[in-house]
Amino acid sequence: MTIVAKIPTLLDQLEKIVIILGSVIIIVFPLIIFGYRFELLPIILAAPFLYSIVGSISFIGLAGMLVTVVGLFVNRPISAGLVLTVTLSITPLALIINLLGADWFDTSGTNDASTDVINPPTYYYAQDLRSPDQNSLEAQTARYLSGMVEPMANISSLRMGVGRLEAFRVARYLVELEGWWVSKSDLHGGRIEAVSTTLLLGFEADIVIRINAIPAADQGSILDMRSSGRDIIEDYGANAARIEDFLIKFQALLIKQQNRLNLKPVRVDTVPAAT
């Protein structure tokens, strides 16, 4: 029997593998979420399971495409079960990418990101909120001080043509809009510490926002932000994406407020690092 003659049989076998593997993922994925959310499954197990699911879904997608394309050439009908399995398997992948960030495949080698890697904002309260088995903020701070952390392309210090108090109020308002739990808010010190919790698995990240006044001659302020994950060792760009998203929304809110008050346009610049 030639290879061509065997193709329909091989496609049948590959389709069975895809459907079985897809069915397992569809069942296991919510169990992982449930187990972690209710502290039945430790992060040391939950994270590898999620990464394994990503790899399995990638295989399902490629195998399903192969079965479909080759099947068209040999006049093999497309199975409804195959289509349904591949479609349902995409949902966990989309949720995982949403959890880890769009750059989950581009490892950063850290679970901590800051707009200022020379003088990063310091956490004063977050360490007391972490358990001994979670990531140490002291270790991450040491990475910055030793120069082990490189600047990230999409995030940098934000220099504004508004005073520190006004910038603080906008930042504080946006933190509330984001639904972050505020552990400390210091108006006169220009500092906000908060906790962000992901919707899917409840991964927590500690956030600190620092707003410093620029010398009186400039009459402006500069905002720096830092985000540090508590549980996962490798954040796959999630912390940097969180900071980038916040800065974009912050600038939009600041400009909107200035327009509403009919004030002169706000000058907003990004600079490599705060001093």
Short mmCIF file of N, CA, C and O in Angstrom, two decimals, residues 159-222:
data_model
loop_
_atom_site.label_atom_id
_atom_site.label_comp_id
_atom_site.label_asym_id
_atom_site.label_seq_id
_atom_site.Cartn_x
_atom_site.Cartn_y
_atom_site.Cartn_z
N ARG A 159 7.61 62.72 32.08
CA ARG A 159 7.80 64.10 32.53
C ARG A 159 6.61 64.94 32.06
O ARG A 159 6.24 64.90 30.88
N MET A 160 6.00 65.68 32.99
CA MET A 160 4.77 66.42 32.68
C MET A 160 4.90 67.89 33.02
O MET A 160 5.64 68.26 33.93
N GLY A 161 4.15 68.68 32.30
CA GLY A 161 4.15 70.12 32.56
C GLY A 161 3.07 70.52 33.54
O GLY A 161 2.50 71.61 33.44
N VAL A 162 2.76 69.65 34.50
CA VAL A 162 1.80 69.96 35.55
C VAL A 162 2.46 69.68 36.90
O VAL A 162 3.43 68.91 36.99
N GLY A 163 1.93 70.29 37.95
CA GLY A 163 2.49 70.11 39.29
C GLY A 163 2.30 68.70 39.83
O GLY A 163 1.48 67.93 39.33
N ARG A 164 3.05 68.38 40.87
CA ARG A 164 3.02 67.05 41.44
C ARG A 164 1.65 66.70 42.02
O ARG A 164 1.16 65.57 41.86
N LEU A 165 1.01 67.64 42.69
CA LEU A 165 -0.28 67.36 43.32
C LEU A 165 -1.35 67.05 42.28
O LEU A 165 -2.16 66.13 42.45
N GLU A 166 -1.35 67.81 41.20
CA GLU A 166 -2.34 67.56 40.15
C GLU A 166 -2.09 66.21 39.49
O GLU A 166 -3.02 65.44 39.24
N ALA A 167 -0.82 65.90 39.22
CA ALA A 167 -0.48 64.62 38.63
C ALA A 167 -0.86 63.48 39.56
O ALA A 167 -1.35 62.43 39.13
N PHE A 168 -0.66 63.69 40.86
CA PHE A 168 -0.99 62.66 41.85
C PHE A 168 -2.49 62.38 41.84
O PHE A 168 -2.91 61.22 41.88
N ARG A 169 -3.29 63.41 41.82
CA ARG A 169 -4.74 63.22 41.85
C ARG A 169 -5.23 62.42 40.64
O ARG A 169 -6.11 61.57 40.76
N VAL A 170 -4.65 62.71 39.48
CA VAL A 170 -5.04 61.97 38.28
C VAL A 170 -4.60 60.51 38.40
O VAL A 170 -5.36 59.59 38.07
N ALA A 171 -3.38 60.28 38.90
CA ALA A 171 -2.88 58.92 39.07
C ALA A 171 -3.73 58.15 40.07
O ALA A 171 -4.07 56.98 39.86
N ARG A 172 -4.09 58.80 41.15
CA ARG A 172 -4.91 58.15 42.20
C ARG A 172 -6.28 57.78 41.64
O ARG A 172 -6.81 56.69 41.93
N TYR A 173 -6.85 58.65 40.86
CA TYR A 173 -8.16 58.40 40.24
C TYR A 173 -8.07 57.22 39.28
O TYR A 173 -8.96 56.34 39.28
N LEU A 174 -6.99 57.16 38.50
CA LEU A 174 -6.85 56.07 37.54
C LEU A 174 -6.63 54.73 38.25
O LEU A 174 -7.13 53.70 37.80
N VAL A 175 -5.91 54.74 39.35
CA VAL A 175 -5.72 53.52 40.13
C VAL A 175 -7.07 52.96 40.57
O VAL A 175 -7.32 51.75 40.53
N GLU A 176 -7.96 53.86 40.99
CA GLU A 176 -9.32 53.43 41.37
C GLU A 176 -10.07 52.86 40.18
O GLU A 176 -10.77 51.84 40.30
N LEU A 177 -9.93 53.50 39.01
CA LEU A 177 -10.60 53.01 37.81
C LEU A 177 -10.11 51.62 37.42
O LEU A 177 -10.89 50.79 36.92
N GLU A 178 -8.83 51.36 37.65
CA GLU A 178 -8.26 50.06 37.30
C GLU A 178 -8.72 48.96 38.25
O GLU A 178 -8.55 47.78 37.97
N GLY A 179 -9.31 49.35 39.37
CA GLY A 179 -9.79 48.37 40.33
C GLY A 179 -8.70 47.80 41.22
O GLY A 179 -8.88 46.75 41.83
N TRP A 180 -7.56 48.50 41.31
CA TRP A 180 -6.47 48.04 42.18
C TRP A 180 -6.75 48.39 43.63
O TRP A 180 -7.32 49.44 43.93
N TRP A 181 -6.35 47.51 44.52
CA TRP A 181 -6.51 47.76 45.95
C TRP A 181 -5.35 48.63 46.42
O TRP A 181 -4.19 48.28 46.24
N VAL A 182 -5.67 49.77 47.02
CA VAL A 182 -4.65 50.72 47.45
C VAL A 182 -4.22 50.40 48.88
O VAL A 182 -5.02 50.42 49.80
N SER A 183 -2.93 50.10 49.05
CA SER A 183 -2.40 49.81 50.38
C SER A 183 -1.86 51.06 51.05
O SER A 183 -1.83 51.16 52.28
N LYS A 184 -1.44 52.06 50.25
CA LYS A 184 -0.94 53.31 50.81
C LYS A 184 -1.07 54.42 49.77
O LYS A 184 -0.72 54.24 48.62
N SER A 185 -1.58 55.55 50.20
CA SER A 185 -1.72 56.71 49.33
C SER A 185 -1.22 57.94 50.08
O SER A 185 -1.80 58.34 51.09
N ASP A 186 -0.12 58.53 49.60
CA ASP A 186 0.51 59.66 50.28
C ASP A 186 0.54 60.85 49.32
O ASP A 186 1.41 60.95 48.45
N LEU A 187 -0.42 61.74 49.49
CA LEU A 187 -0.55 62.89 48.59
C LEU A 187 0.68 63.78 48.64
O LEU A 187 1.26 64.14 47.60
N HIS A 188 1.11 64.15 49.81
CA HIS A 188 2.23 65.09 49.94
C HIS A 188 3.57 64.44 49.61
O HIS A 188 4.50 65.11 49.16
N GLY A 189 3.66 63.13 49.83
CA GLY A 189 4.89 62.43 49.47
C GLY A 189 4.93 62.02 48.01
O GLY A 189 5.97 61.59 47.50
N GLY A 190 3.78 62.12 47.34
CA GLY A 190 3.72 61.76 45.92
C GLY A 190 3.90 60.28 45.66
O GLY A 190 4.52 59.89 44.68
N ARG A 191 3.32 59.43 46.53
CA ARG A 191 3.50 57.99 46.40
C ARG A 191 2.17 57.25 46.53
O ARG A 191 1.33 57.61 47.35
N ILE A 192 2.01 56.24 45.70
CA ILE A 192 0.85 55.36 45.77
C ILE A 192 1.35 53.92 45.71
O ILE A 192 2.13 53.58 44.81
N GLU A 193 0.93 53.09 46.63
CA GLU A 193 1.20 51.66 46.55
C GLU A 193 -0.13 50.94 46.43
O GLU A 193 -1.09 51.25 47.15
N ALA A 194 -0.19 49.97 45.52
CA ALA A 194 -1.45 49.27 45.27
C ALA A 194 -1.17 47.83 44.86
O ALA A 194 -0.02 47.45 44.62
N VAL A 195 -2.24 47.05 44.80
CA VAL A 195 -2.14 45.64 44.42
C VAL A 195 -3.11 45.36 43.28
O VAL A 195 -4.30 45.67 43.37
N SER A 196 -2.58 44.80 42.21
CA SER A 196 -3.40 44.40 41.07
C SER A 196 -3.60 42.89 41.10
O SER A 196 -2.65 42.14 41.35
N THR A 197 -4.83 42.44 40.86
CA THR A 197 -5.14 41.01 40.86
C THR A 197 -5.74 40.62 39.53
O THR A 197 -6.73 41.23 39.08
N THR A 198 -5.15 39.64 38.85
CA THR A 198 -5.67 39.23 37.55
C THR A 198 -7.01 38.52 37.73
O THR A 198 -7.25 37.84 38.73
N LEU A 199 -7.88 38.69 36.74
CA LEU A 199 -9.23 38.16 36.83
C LEU A 199 -9.26 36.64 36.75
O LEU A 199 -10.03 35.99 37.46
N LEU A 200 -8.40 36.07 35.93
CA LEU A 200 -8.48 34.64 35.67
C LEU A 200 -7.98 33.79 36.82
O LEU A 200 -8.73 33.03 37.43
N LEU A 201 -6.70 33.91 37.15
CA LEU A 201 -6.11 33.07 38.18
C LEU A 201 -5.85 33.81 39.48
O LEU A 201 -5.40 33.20 40.45
N GLY A 202 -6.11 35.08 39.52
CA GLY A 202 -5.90 35.82 40.75
C GLY A 202 -4.45 36.08 41.06
O GLY A 202 -4.08 36.27 42.22
N PHE A 203 -3.57 36.10 40.04
CA PHE A 203 -2.17 36.45 40.26
C PHE A 203 -2.09 37.89 40.74
O PHE A 203 -2.71 38.79 40.17
N GLU A 204 -1.30 38.10 41.79
CA GLU A 204 -1.20 39.43 42.37
C GLU A 204 0.14 40.08 42.02
O GLU A 204 1.17 39.42 41.93
N ALA A 205 0.09 41.39 41.81
CA ALA A 205 1.29 42.17 41.54
C ALA A 205 1.24 43.44 42.38
O ALA A 205 0.20 44.09 42.49
N ASP A 206 2.35 43.77 43.01
CA ASP A 206 2.45 45.00 43.79
C ASP A 206 2.92 46.14 42.89
O ASP A 206 3.85 45.98 42.10
N ILE A 207 2.25 47.26 43.04
CA ILE A 207 2.52 48.43 42.20
C ILE A 207 2.88 49.61 43.07
O ILE A 207 2.26 49.83 44.12
N VAL A 208 3.88 50.36 42.66
CA VAL A 208 4.21 51.61 43.34
C VAL A 208 4.36 52.70 42.29
O VAL A 208 4.98 52.50 41.25
N ILE A 209 3.73 53.83 42.56
CA ILE A 209 3.79 55.01 41.68
C ILE A 209 4.47 56.13 42.45
O ILE A 209 4.06 56.44 43.57
N ARG A 210 5.48 56.71 41.85
CA ARG A 210 6.23 57.79 42.49
C ARG A 210 6.16 59.04 41.61
O ARG A 210 6.46 58.97 40.42
N ILE A 211 5.73 60.16 42.22
CA ILE A 211 5.65 61.41 41.47
C ILE A 211 6.51 62.45 42.17
O ILE A 211 6.24 62.82 43.32
N ASN A 212 7.54 62.90 41.50
CA ASN A 212 8.46 63.90 42.05
C ASN A 212 8.30 65.23 41.32
O ASN A 212 8.00 65.26 40.12
N ALA A 213 8.48 66.29 42.06
CA ALA A 213 8.42 67.62 41.46
C ALA A 213 9.73 67.93 40.75
O ALA A 213 10.81 67.58 41.22
N ILE A 214 9.62 68.57 39.60
CA ILE A 214 10.80 69.06 38.88
C ILE A 214 11.12 70.44 39.45
O ILE A 214 10.22 71.13 39.92
N PRO A 215 12.38 70.88 39.45
CA PRO A 215 12.75 72.21 39.98
C PRO A 215 11.78 73.30 39.57
O PRO A 215 11.23 73.29 38.46
N ALA A 216 11.57 74.26 40.49
CA ALA A 216 10.53 75.30 40.34
C ALA A 216 10.57 76.01 39.00
O ALA A 216 9.54 76.44 38.49
N ALA A 217 11.74 76.16 38.42
CA ALA A 217 11.85 76.88 37.15
C ALA A 217 11.03 76.20 36.06
O ALA A 217 10.49 76.85 35.17
N ASP A 218 10.93 74.87 36.14
CA ASP A 218 10.18 74.12 35.14
C ASP A 218 8.72 73.96 35.52
O ASP A 218 7.85 73.82 34.68
N GLN A 219 8.45 73.96 36.83
CA GLN A 219 7.08 73.84 37.35
C GLN A 219 6.35 72.61 36.79
O GLN A 219 5.21 72.69 36.38
N GLY A 220 7.03 71.53 36.78
CA GLY A 220 6.43 70.29 36.30
C GLY A 220 6.66 69.17 37.28
O GLY A 220 7.04 69.38 38.43
N SER A 221 6.42 67.96 36.84
CA SER A 221 6.62 66.79 37.69
C SER A 221 7.00 65.61 36.81
O SER A 221 6.86 65.63 35.59
N ILE A 222 7.49 64.56 37.47
CA ILE A 222 7.90 63.38 36.75
C ILE A 222 7.35 62.14 37.46
O ILE A 222 7.42 62.04 38.69
#
